[in-house]
XYZ file of C-alpha atoms in Angstrom:
398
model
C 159.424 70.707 65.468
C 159.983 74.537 66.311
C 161.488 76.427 63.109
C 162.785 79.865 63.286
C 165.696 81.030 65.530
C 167.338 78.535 67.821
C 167.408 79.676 71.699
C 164.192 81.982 71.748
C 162.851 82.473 74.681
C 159.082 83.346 74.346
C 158.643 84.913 77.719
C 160.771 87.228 76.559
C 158.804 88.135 74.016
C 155.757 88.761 76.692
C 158.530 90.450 78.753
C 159.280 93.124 76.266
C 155.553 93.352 75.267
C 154.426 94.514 78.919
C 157.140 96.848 79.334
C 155.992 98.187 75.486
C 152.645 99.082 77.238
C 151.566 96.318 73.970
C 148.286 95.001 75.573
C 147.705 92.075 73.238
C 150.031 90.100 70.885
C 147.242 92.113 67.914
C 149.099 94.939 68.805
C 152.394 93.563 68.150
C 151.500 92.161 64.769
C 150.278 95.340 63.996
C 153.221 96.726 64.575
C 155.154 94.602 62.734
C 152.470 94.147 59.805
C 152.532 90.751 59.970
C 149.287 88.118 61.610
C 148.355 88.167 64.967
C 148.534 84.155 64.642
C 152.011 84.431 63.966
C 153.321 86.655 67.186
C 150.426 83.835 68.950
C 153.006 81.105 67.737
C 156.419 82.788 68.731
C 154.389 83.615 72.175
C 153.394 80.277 73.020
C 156.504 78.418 71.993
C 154.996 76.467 68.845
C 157.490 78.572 66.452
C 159.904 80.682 66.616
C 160.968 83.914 64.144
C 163.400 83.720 61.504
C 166.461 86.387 61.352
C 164.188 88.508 59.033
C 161.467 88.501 61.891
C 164.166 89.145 64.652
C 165.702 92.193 62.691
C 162.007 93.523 62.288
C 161.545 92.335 66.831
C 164.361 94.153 67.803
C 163.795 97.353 65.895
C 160.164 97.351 66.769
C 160.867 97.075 70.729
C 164.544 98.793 70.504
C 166.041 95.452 72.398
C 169.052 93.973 71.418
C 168.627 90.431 69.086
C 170.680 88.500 72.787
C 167.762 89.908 74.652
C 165.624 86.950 73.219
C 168.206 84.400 73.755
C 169.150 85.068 77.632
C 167.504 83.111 79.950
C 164.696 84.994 81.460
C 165.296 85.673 85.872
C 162.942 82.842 87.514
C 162.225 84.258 90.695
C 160.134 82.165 93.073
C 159.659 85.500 95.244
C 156.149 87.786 95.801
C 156.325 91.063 93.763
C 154.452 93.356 96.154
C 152.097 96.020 94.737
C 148.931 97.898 96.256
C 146.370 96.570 93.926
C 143.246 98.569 93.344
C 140.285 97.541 91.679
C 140.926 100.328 89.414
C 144.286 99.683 87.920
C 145.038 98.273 84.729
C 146.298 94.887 84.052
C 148.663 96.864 81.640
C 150.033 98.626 84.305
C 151.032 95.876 86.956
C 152.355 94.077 83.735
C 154.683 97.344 82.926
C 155.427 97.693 86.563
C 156.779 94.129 87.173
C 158.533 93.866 83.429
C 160.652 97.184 84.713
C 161.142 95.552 88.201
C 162.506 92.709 86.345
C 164.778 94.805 84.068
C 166.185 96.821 87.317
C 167.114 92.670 88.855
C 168.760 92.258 85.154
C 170.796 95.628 85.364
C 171.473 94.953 89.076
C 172.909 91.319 88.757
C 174.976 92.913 85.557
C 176.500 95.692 87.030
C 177.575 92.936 90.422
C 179.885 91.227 88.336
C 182.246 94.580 88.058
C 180.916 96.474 91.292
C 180.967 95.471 95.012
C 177.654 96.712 96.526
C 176.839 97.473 100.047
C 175.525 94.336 102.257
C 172.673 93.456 102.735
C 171.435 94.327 106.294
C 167.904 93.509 106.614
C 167.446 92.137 109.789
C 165.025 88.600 110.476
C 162.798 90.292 112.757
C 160.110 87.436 112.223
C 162.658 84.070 113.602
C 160.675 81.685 113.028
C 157.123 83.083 113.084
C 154.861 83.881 110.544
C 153.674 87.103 109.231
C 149.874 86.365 109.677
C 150.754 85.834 113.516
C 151.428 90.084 113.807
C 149.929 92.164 115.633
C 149.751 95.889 115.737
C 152.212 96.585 118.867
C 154.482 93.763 117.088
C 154.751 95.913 114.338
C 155.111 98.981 116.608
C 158.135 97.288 117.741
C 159.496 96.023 114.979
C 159.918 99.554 113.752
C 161.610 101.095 117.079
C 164.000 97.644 116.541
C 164.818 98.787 112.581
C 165.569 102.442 113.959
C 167.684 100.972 116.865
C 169.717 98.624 114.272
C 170.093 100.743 111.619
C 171.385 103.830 113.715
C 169.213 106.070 112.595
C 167.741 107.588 116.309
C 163.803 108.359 116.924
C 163.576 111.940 114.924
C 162.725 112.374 111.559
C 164.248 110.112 108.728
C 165.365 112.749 106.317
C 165.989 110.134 103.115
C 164.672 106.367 103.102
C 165.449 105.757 99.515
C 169.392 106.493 100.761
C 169.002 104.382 103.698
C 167.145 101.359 101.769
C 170.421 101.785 99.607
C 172.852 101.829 102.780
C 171.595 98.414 103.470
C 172.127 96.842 100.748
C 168.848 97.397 98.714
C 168.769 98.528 94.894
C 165.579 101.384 94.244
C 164.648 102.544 90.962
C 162.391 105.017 89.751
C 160.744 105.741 87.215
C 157.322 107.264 85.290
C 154.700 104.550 85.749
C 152.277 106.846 83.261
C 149.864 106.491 86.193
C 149.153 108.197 89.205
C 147.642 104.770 90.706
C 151.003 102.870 91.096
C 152.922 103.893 93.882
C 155.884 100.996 93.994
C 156.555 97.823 93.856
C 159.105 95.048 96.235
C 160.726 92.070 95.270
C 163.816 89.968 96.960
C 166.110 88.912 93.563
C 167.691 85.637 93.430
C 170.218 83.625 93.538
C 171.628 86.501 95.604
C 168.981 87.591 98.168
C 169.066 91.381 97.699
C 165.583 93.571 97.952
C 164.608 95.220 94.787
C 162.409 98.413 95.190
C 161.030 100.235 92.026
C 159.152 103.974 92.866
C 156.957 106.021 90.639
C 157.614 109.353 89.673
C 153.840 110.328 88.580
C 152.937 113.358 90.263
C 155.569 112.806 92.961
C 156.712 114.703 96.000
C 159.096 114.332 98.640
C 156.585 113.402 101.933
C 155.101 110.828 99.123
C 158.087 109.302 98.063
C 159.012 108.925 101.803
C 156.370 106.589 102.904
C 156.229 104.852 99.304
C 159.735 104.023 100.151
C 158.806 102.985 103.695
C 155.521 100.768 102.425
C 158.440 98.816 99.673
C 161.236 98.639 103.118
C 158.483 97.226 105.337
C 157.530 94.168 102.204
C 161.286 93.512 101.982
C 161.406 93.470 106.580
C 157.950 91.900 107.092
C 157.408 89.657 103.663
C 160.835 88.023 102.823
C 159.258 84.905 102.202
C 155.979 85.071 101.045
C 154.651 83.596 98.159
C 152.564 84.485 95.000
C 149.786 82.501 96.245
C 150.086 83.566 99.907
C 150.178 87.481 98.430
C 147.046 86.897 96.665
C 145.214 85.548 99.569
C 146.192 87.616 102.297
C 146.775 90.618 99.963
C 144.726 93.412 102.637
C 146.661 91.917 105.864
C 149.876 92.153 104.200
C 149.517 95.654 102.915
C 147.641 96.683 106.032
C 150.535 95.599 107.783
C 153.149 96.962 105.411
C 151.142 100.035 105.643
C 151.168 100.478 109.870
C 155.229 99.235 109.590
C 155.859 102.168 106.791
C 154.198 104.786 109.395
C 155.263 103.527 112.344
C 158.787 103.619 111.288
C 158.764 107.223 110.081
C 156.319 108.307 113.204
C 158.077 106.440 116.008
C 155.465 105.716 118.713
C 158.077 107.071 121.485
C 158.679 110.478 119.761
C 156.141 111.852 117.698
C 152.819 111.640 119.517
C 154.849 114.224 121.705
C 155.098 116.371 119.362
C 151.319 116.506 118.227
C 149.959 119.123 120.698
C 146.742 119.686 119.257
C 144.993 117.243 116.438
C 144.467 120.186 113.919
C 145.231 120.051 110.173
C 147.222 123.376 110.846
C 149.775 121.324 113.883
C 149.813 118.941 110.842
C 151.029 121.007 108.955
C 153.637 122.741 111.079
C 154.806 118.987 112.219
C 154.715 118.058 107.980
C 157.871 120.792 108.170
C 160.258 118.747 110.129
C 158.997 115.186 109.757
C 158.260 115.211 106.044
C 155.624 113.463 106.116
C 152.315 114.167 104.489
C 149.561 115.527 106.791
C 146.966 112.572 105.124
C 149.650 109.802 106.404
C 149.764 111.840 110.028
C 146.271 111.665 109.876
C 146.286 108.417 109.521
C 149.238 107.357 112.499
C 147.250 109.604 115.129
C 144.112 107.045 113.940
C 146.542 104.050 114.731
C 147.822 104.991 117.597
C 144.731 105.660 119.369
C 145.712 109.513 119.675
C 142.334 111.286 118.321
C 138.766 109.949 119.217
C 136.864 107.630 117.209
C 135.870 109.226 113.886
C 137.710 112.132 114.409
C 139.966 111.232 111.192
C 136.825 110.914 109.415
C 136.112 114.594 110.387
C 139.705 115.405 110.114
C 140.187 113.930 106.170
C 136.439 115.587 104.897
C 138.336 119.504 106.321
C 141.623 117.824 103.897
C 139.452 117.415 100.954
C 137.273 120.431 101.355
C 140.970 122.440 101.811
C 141.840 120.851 97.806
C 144.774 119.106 98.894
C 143.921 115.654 97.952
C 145.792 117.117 94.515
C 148.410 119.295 96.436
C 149.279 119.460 99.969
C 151.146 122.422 101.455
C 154.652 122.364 101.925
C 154.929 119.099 98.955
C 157.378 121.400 96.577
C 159.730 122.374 99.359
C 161.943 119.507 98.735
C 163.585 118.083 95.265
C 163.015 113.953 95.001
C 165.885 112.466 95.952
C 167.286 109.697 93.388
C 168.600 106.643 93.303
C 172.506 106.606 93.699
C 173.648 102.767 93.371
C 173.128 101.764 89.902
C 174.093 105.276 88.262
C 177.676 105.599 90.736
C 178.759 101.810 89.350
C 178.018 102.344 86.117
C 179.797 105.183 86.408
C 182.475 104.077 88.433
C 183.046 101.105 85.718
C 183.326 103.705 82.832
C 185.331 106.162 84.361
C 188.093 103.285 85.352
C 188.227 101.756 81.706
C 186.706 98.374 82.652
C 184.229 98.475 80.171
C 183.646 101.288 77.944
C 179.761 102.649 77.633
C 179.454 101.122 74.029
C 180.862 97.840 75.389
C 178.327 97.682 78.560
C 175.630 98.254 75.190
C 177.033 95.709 73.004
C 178.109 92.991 75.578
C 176.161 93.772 79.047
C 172.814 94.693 78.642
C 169.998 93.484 75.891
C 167.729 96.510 76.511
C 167.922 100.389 74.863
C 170.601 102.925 76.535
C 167.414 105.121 77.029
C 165.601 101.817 79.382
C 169.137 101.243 81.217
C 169.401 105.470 81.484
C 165.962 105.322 82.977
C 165.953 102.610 85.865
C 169.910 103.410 86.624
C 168.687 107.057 87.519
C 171.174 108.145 84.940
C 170.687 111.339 83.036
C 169.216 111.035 78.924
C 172.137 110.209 76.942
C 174.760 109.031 79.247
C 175.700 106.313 77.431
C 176.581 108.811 74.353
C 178.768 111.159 76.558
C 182.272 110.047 76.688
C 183.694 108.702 80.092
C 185.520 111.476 82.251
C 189.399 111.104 81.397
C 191.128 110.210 83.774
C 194.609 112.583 84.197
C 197.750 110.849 85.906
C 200.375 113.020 87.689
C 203.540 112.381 88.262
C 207.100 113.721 89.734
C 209.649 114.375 86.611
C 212.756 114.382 88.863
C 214.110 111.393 89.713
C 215.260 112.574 92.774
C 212.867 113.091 95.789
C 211.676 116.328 96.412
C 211.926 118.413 99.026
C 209.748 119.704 101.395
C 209.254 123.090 100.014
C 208.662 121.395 96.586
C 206.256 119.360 97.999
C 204.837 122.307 100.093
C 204.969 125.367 98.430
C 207.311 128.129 98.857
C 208.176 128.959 102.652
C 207.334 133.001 103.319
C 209.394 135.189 106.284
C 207.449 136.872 108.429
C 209.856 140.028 109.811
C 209.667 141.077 113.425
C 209.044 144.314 114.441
């Protein structure tokens, strides 16, 4: 019989423990100076802690005591990450545990705020992903451009437009340069989730990182865990040609390039804002330079340094996330719920986590809401039209 407090929810406890960056449940006891055996227990479901133990959880992870007692999200759906052999564990575990804290905040917030449709269009019917092929994918991406009304010329701002449709983005500091993003569709509700990394982050970057997340949520709706870790290279090869294709149209942009030269990169980086490695890598795909000449072309790109820094990546501020932080807002600034209510009631996590993934600035949730100031019309009677407009002023003849 489990002793301890009634309703915890051990994968909670693992939850909170990824997003801590606390590797092992060692760590945790640690911590908390008590035995590693003991955090084993609470993990595992054999026990649970007492309210002397939950005082000492909460303060030690800065969650709320509720945040062990809500059901955790079950989500059935693919979280969709580039893996490389050289990324820690620890840092796909913190990566998903903040994905799943942006679903939490998300579903929240939908209670109080109306947020755009979802308009991801089925471009697959009723085949399957692994029956793509490249000019598929080609099209697909002239089809997105076409339904979402965005032209053939540059895209100036995919985080905005994964937002118009109906998607909620994120961002935040992974602590590593080798995470990128990560793509998930929530449930019950069937709304793409996108979290972005800010490490060492520039605008061309965050473009195609955005892209790579869209093209999961277009391409891989409905894949599974399993499917995702057998067919991880096709489906980020193909996330990968969708992402470039869609911000390199095939019908536009090979006009453009009039000469394959890091320097026409360059100049063509300017108004496509795109980074001259990812052009590189399009003119490769679509056939436009020889065979091997992007071999040639990347060696010049790494000789030239900018494999840390390309030209031209500090001419424009990130963009952020507007969603999250303009309902939160929105719900505070009309009285629904005040900030310290949304803390108590709302949300299990620290101000500082909800801050962080709502793109809020530090210590919005200490600030008072903006007051807002009714006006009214003191006369009972209705006022005139020079009341209402201002004094009338005679011009003179001459």
């Amino acid at each position: 019989m489990r002793v301890g407090t009634p309703g915890f929810i051990p994968e909670r406890l693992t939850e909170v423990r990824a997003a801590r960056r606390l590797t092992s449940m060692s760590a945790l006891a640690r911590r908390l100076s008590m035995s590693a055996s003991t955090v084993a227990r609470w993990e595992d479901g054999t026990s649970a802690p007492d309210a002397d133990a939950m005082t000492a959880l909460t303060s030690a992870l800065q969650v709320r005591r509720e945040y062990f007692l809500r059901p955790i999200q079950k989500n059935s759906r693919a979280m969709f990450y580039r893996s490389l052999s050289s990324t820690l564990v620890r840092d796909i575990d913190y990566q998903q545990s903040q994905l799943r804290w942006l679903q939490e905040i998300s579903s929240v917030l939908q209670h109080y705020v109306d947020f755009p449709a979802v308009d991801v269009p089925d471009v697959l019917g009723k085949s399957s992903y692994r029956q793509l092929r490249d000019e598929d994918i080609e099209r697909i991406a002239l089809d997105l451009r076409r339904h979402w009304k965005i032209g053939e010329g540059p895209c100036t701002d995919v985080v905005a437009l994964l937002e118009r449709v109906g998607a909620i983005v994120g961002s935040i500091e992974m602590g590593t340069a080798k995470l990128d993003g990560v793509c998930t569709w929530s449930e019950p509700e069937g709304r793409p989730h996108v979290l972005l990394a800010t490490d060492k982050m520039s605008f061309p970057r965050r473009q195609m990182d955005a892209a790579h997340e869209m093209a999961h949520a277009v391409l891989h709706k409905n894949v599974s865990q399993d499917e995702l870790k057998k067919d991880l290279k096709q489906i980020e090869d193909q996330a990968r040609r969708l992402a470039g294709a869609f911000l390199l149209p095939s019908t536009t942009y090979p006009y453009e390039v009039k000469r394959p030269s890091l320097a026409m990169l360059q100049t063509l980086k300017e108004r496509w804002r795109v980074s001259i490695k990812a052009q590189i890598k399009r003119l490769a795909d679509l056939e436009l330079i020889p065979e091997g000449h992007d071999v040639d072309l990347y060696k010049l790109y790494s000789a030239k340094g900018w494999n840390r820094e390309e030209p031209l990546d500090c001419e424009w501020p990130l963009t952020e996330p507007r969603t999250l932080a303009h309902a939160l807002n929105l719900i505070a600034d009309a009285g629904v719920r005040t900030k310290a209510d949304l803390l108590a009631v709302e949300f299990t996590m620290s101000a500082g986590d909800v801050e962080n993934l709502a793109s809020l600035p530090p210590g919005w949730f200490s600030a008072p809401a903006a007051e807002v100031v009714q006006l009214k019309v003191t006369s009972s009677r209705s006022p005139s039209s020079t009341e209402m407009g201002g004094v009338v002023v005679p011009f003179t003849r001459k």
